[in-house]
C-alpha positions as a printed NumPy array, in Angstrom:
array([[-38.707, -11.932, -44.425],
       [-35.239, -12.553, -45.443],
       [-34.675,  -9.272, -46.45 ],
       [-36.311,  -7.941, -43.494],
       [-34.253, -10.063, -40.92 ],
       [-31.231,  -8.493, -43.137],
       [-32.228,  -4.689, -42.525],
       [-32.39 ,  -5.726, -38.826],
       [-29.115,  -6.985, -38.469],
       [-27.577,  -4.012, -39.805],
       [-29.476,  -1.528, -37.976],
       [-28.717,  -3.264, -34.916],
       [-25.792,  -5.187, -34.903],
       [-24.298,  -7.247, -31.711],
       [-22.173,  -5.696, -29.575],
       [-18.59 ,  -7.161, -29.233],
       [-17.383,  -4.994, -26.355],
       [-19.151,  -3.938, -23.235],
       [-17.714,  -0.682, -22.199],
       [-19.893,  -0.662, -18.704],
       [-18.543,  -0.468, -15.447],
       [-17.424,  -3.809, -14.393],
       [-16.125,  -4.214, -10.933],
       [-12.845,  -6.016, -10.624],
       [-10.348,  -6.371,  -7.616],
       [ -7.95 ,  -8.532,  -9.491],
       [ -5.999,  -5.359, -10.453],
       [ -5.048,  -4.92 ,  -6.957],
       [ -3.457,  -8.012,  -6.784],
       [ -1.016,  -7.024,  -9.809],
       [  1.879,  -4.556,  -9.716],
       [ -0.081,  -2.135, -11.834],
       [ -2.843,  -1.765,  -9.735],
       [ -0.995,  -2.109,  -6.528],
       [  1.445,   0.431,  -7.065],
       [ -1.117,   2.696,  -8.169],
       [ -2.654,   2.194,  -4.888],
       [  0.645,   2.974,  -3.196],
       [  0.909,   6.021,  -4.988],
       [ -2.222,   7.634,  -4.153],
       [ -1.454,   7.265,  -0.294],
       [  2.174,   8.639,  -0.708],
       [  0.856,  11.741,  -2.421],
       [ -1.644,  12.184,   0.185],
       [  1.265,  11.805,   2.854],
       [  3.914,  14.273,   0.502],
       [  1.306,  17.399,   0.292],
       [ -0.336,  16.616,   3.692],
       [  2.894,  17.06 ,   5.443],
       [  3.957,  20.272,   3.858],
       [  0.429,  21.824,   2.663],
       [ -0.561,  21.369,   6.534],
       [  2.292,  22.876,   8.482],
       [  2.467,  25.723,  10.881],
       [  4.939,  26.28 ,  13.789],
       [  5.907,  29.387,  16.212],
       [  9.443,  30.274,  17.408],
       [  9.94 ,  31.858,  20.97 ],
       [ 12.289,  34.971,  20.54 ],
       [ 14.131,  36.463,  23.373],
       [ 15.155,  40.103,  23.058],
       [ 18.208,  40.92 ,  25.021],
       [ 18.088,  44.711,  25.493],
       [ 21.427,  47.061,  26.453],
       [ 19.563,  48.502,  29.116],
       [ 18.735,  45.049,  31.14 ],
       [ 15.339,  44.361,  30.209],
       [ 14.5  ,  41.527,  28.229],
       [ 11.283,  40.897,  26.393],
       [  9.731,  37.868,  24.638],
       [  8.047,  37.839,  20.863],
       [  6.458,  34.817,  19.363],
       [  7.168,  34.664,  15.831],
       [  4.629,  32.278,  13.724],
       [  5.348,  31.108,  10.201],
       [  3.259,  28.454,   8.139],
       [  2.535,  27.412,   4.358],
       [  3.408,  28.666,   2.245],
       [  5.591,  30.921,   4.113],
       [  4.933,  34.061,   2.709],
       [  6.098,  37.586,   3.289],
       [  3.447,  39.45 ,   5.706],
       [  3.135,  41.901,   8.72 ],
       [  3.214,  40.899,  12.147],
       [  2.299,  42.582,  14.987],
       [  4.402,  40.312,  17.464],
       [  7.409,  41.729,  15.771],
       [  6.694,  45.14 ,  17.626],
       [  4.955,  46.447,  13.858],
       [  8.419,  45.649,  11.829],
       [  7.119,  44.358,   8.455],
       [  9.166,  41.852,   6.683],
       [ 12.506,  42.952,   5.768],
       [ 13.954,  42.504,   2.081],
       [ 17.57 ,  41.468,   2.444],
       [ 20.1  ,  39.502,   0.258],
       [ 19.116,  36.8  ,   2.303],
       [ 16.322,  34.484,   1.717],
       [ 13.872,  34.668,   5.102],
       [ 11.098,  32.136,   5.713],
       [  8.433,  34.553,   4.44 ],
       [ 10.552,  34.821,   1.111],
       [  8.414,  34.382,  -2.197],
       [ 10.983,  32.191,  -3.176],
       [  9.965,  29.44 ,  -0.368],
       [  6.773,  29.977,  -1.168],
       [  6.753,  29.139,  -4.7  ],
       [  8.855,  25.554,  -3.994],
       [  6.157,  24.875,  -1.266],
       [  3.515,  25.543,  -3.335],
       [  4.993,  23.514,  -6.701],
       [  5.455,  20.555,  -4.106],
       [  2.148,  20.328,  -2.858],
       [  0.623,  21.204,  -6.286],
       [  2.329,  18.188,  -7.752],
       [  1.112,  16.32 ,  -4.9  ],
       [ -2.534,  17.192,  -5.274],
       [ -2.311,  16.562,  -9.002],
       [ -0.644,  13.175,  -8.702],
       [ -3.329,  12.278,  -5.877],
       [ -6.199,  13.221,  -8.258],
       [ -4.61 ,  11.075, -11.283],
       [ -3.966,   7.91 ,  -8.918],
       [ -7.877,   7.992,  -7.94 ],
       [ -8.585,   8.368, -11.816],
       [ -6.354,   5.822, -12.616],
       [ -7.494,   3.304, -10.102],
       [-11.188,   3.919, -10.956],
       [-10.21 ,   2.665, -14.673],
       [ -8.383,   0.106, -13.347],
       [-11.432,  -1.474, -11.12 ],
       [-13.893,  -0.722, -13.186],
       [-12.946,  -0.337, -16.675],
       [-10.108,  -2.827, -17.387],
       [-11.871,  -4.647, -19.994],
       [-11.69 ,  -1.39 , -21.844],
       [ -8.279,  -0.293, -21.005],
       [ -6.843,  -3.906, -22.054],
       [ -8.6  ,  -3.731, -25.769],
       [ -7.438,  -0.053, -26.178],
       [ -4.238,   0.949, -27.739],
       [ -4.764,   4.946, -26.549],
       [ -5.444,   4.169, -22.852],
       [ -1.978,   2.409, -21.818],
       [ -0.217,   4.936, -24.014],
       [ -1.557,   7.982, -22.583],
       [ -1.323,   6.374, -18.937],
       [  2.245,   5.658, -19.511],
       [  3.095,   9.252, -20.67 ],
       [  1.22 ,  10.903, -18.009],
       [  2.866,   8.745, -15.432],
       [  6.479,   9.167, -16.8  ],
       [  5.365,  13.051, -16.622],
       [  4.431,  13.352, -13.529],
       [  7.455,  11.059, -12.074],
       [ 10.029,  13.724, -13.692],
       [  7.793,  16.793, -11.78 ],
       [  8.331,  15.087,  -8.964],
       [ 12.215,  14.673,  -9.006],
       [ 11.97 ,  18.727, -10.012],
       [  9.257,  19.618,  -7.184],
       [ 11.033,  17.338,  -4.368],
       [ 14.375,  18.755,  -5.546],
       [ 12.978,  22.689,  -5.136],
       [ 11.459,  21.667,  -1.758],
       [ 14.389,  20.456,  -0.609],
       [ 16.319,  23.885,  -1.335],
       [ 13.519,  25.496,   0.389],
       [ 13.239,  23.706,   3.546],
       [ 16.969,  24.76 ,   3.878],
       [ 15.979,  28.366,   3.357],
       [ 13.375,  28.021,   6.323],
       [ 15.515,  26.646,   8.628],
       [ 17.988,  29.282,   7.865],
       [ 15.46 ,  32.256,   8.209],
       [ 13.939,  30.923,  11.126],
       [ 17.297,  30.51 ,  13.008],
       [ 19.238,  33.062,  14.946],
       [ 20.832,  34.491,  11.716],
       [ 17.194,  34.802,   9.739],
       [ 15.491,  36.071,  12.708],
       [ 18.137,  38.708,  13.429],
       [ 18.027,  39.627,   9.65 ],
       [ 14.352,  40.212,   9.638],
       [ 13.478,  42.004,  12.536],
       [ 13.888,  45.574,  12.792],
       [ 14.781,  45.864,  16.19 ],
       [ 17.387,  43.297,  16.008],
       [ 19.495,  45.564,  13.735],
       [ 19.792,  48.207,  16.912],
       [ 23.147,  47.969,  18.289],
       [ 22.191,  47.116,  21.815],
       [ 19.605,  44.574,  21.017],
       [ 20.518,  40.586,  20.924],
       [ 18.091,  38.199,  19.295],
       [ 18.134,  34.782,  19.662],
       [ 15.86 ,  31.898,  19.408],
       [ 15.099,  30.111,  22.304],
       [ 12.619,  27.811,  21.485],
       [ 12.352,  26.477,  17.954],
       [  9.424,  25.194,  16.539],
       [  9.225,  21.159,  15.564],
       [ 10.217,  20.66 ,  11.875],
       [  9.487,  16.83 ,  11.943],
       [  6.553,  17.013,   9.374],
       [  8.448,  19.067,   7.265],
       [ 11.658,  17.081,   7.288],
       [  9.299,  13.853,   6.47 ],
       [  8.099,  15.868,   3.795],
       [ 11.392,  16.109,   1.932],
       [ 10.932,  12.164,   1.369],
       [  9.124,  13.298,  -1.757],
       [ 11.946,  11.672,  -3.437],
       [ 10.349,   8.389,  -2.518],
       [  7.293,   9.206,  -4.708],
       [  9.873,   9.716,  -7.559],
       [ 10.951,   5.998,  -7.229],
       [  7.464,   4.988,  -6.788],
       [  5.952,   6.402, -10.053],
       [  9.174,   5.617, -11.826],
       [  8.517,   2.228, -10.972],
       [  4.914,   2.497, -11.737],
       [  5.997,   3.79 , -15.095],
       [  7.803,   0.223, -16.131],
       [  4.506,  -1.495, -15.238],
       [  2.35 ,   0.582, -17.571],
       [  4.932,   0.428, -20.256],
       [  4.691,  -3.159, -20.209],
       [  1.102,  -2.831, -21.038],
       [  1.338,  -0.686, -24.401],
       [  1.523,  -1.739, -27.797],
       [  5.402,  -0.925, -27.89 ],
       [  6.426,  -3.304, -25.227],
       [  4.258,  -5.999, -27.243],
       [  5.52 ,  -5.375, -30.634],
       [  9.469,  -5.131, -28.965],
       [  9.094,  -8.443, -27.369],
       [  6.682,  -9.902, -29.763],
       [  9.54 ,  -9.645, -32.573],
       [ 12.269, -10.89 , -30.453],
       [ 10.214, -14.02 , -29.268],
       [  9.528, -15.181, -32.827],
       [ 11.517, -18.273, -33.501],
       [ 13.805, -18.625, -36.734],
       [ 12.632, -21.709, -38.96 ],
       [ 15.21 , -23.423, -40.259],
       [ 14.774, -25.371, -43.373],
       [ 15.28 , -28.958, -43.318],
       [ 16.048, -30.822, -45.984],
       [ 13.29 , -32.873, -47.765],
       [ 14.007, -36.795, -47.575],
       [ 14.977, -38.42 , -50.829]])
């Protein structure tokens, strides 16, 4: 019976760590999980305010013969070049100045929205790990390290994408103004026609989307809390906290 019992113990060793799902909401009460929840919400706010935008400007044409006409110029995300029948069948004219339908604005807007979507998905996965697999996350050396590297990389992407979209938004505002419309519409190039924007579309949501820099601050702060979970932080402070022993002379 002794050898048989030994073989049974070898074949079926007791499990020292459970890797199953364990729902635990306590990480939300700590900065590590709470900030990740804030990141999830701000990511929705960022790409929703930019990616779902659409607006229409009303343009008045003052002709030399005394007649006036009104056109509706619609533009929306991602602000690409496209023909518009309301422009008297005039196509988007490429000039030295960028217009709202230029590919430069499209690339910066798409980059900003893409970063927001990626951060939204990563925040969901991270929250799932925190709330259900925190026991595995704590016992693993690579989990916190990977989490820290990805969080730092996404914080850098927020910096780049927010800066690019802030510049792209200025392009959109210029192109939808009087000067941009005059440069875009072929009919406005005629000498006896004056084009003016008499009703501007509300750019409130686009202005709010520039607060993507807020996401940079949130993700940079979260990177610090994730770094504290890594072994790098533990080794650094563990060595500094070790007390120095002083030799006490033995009693004679």
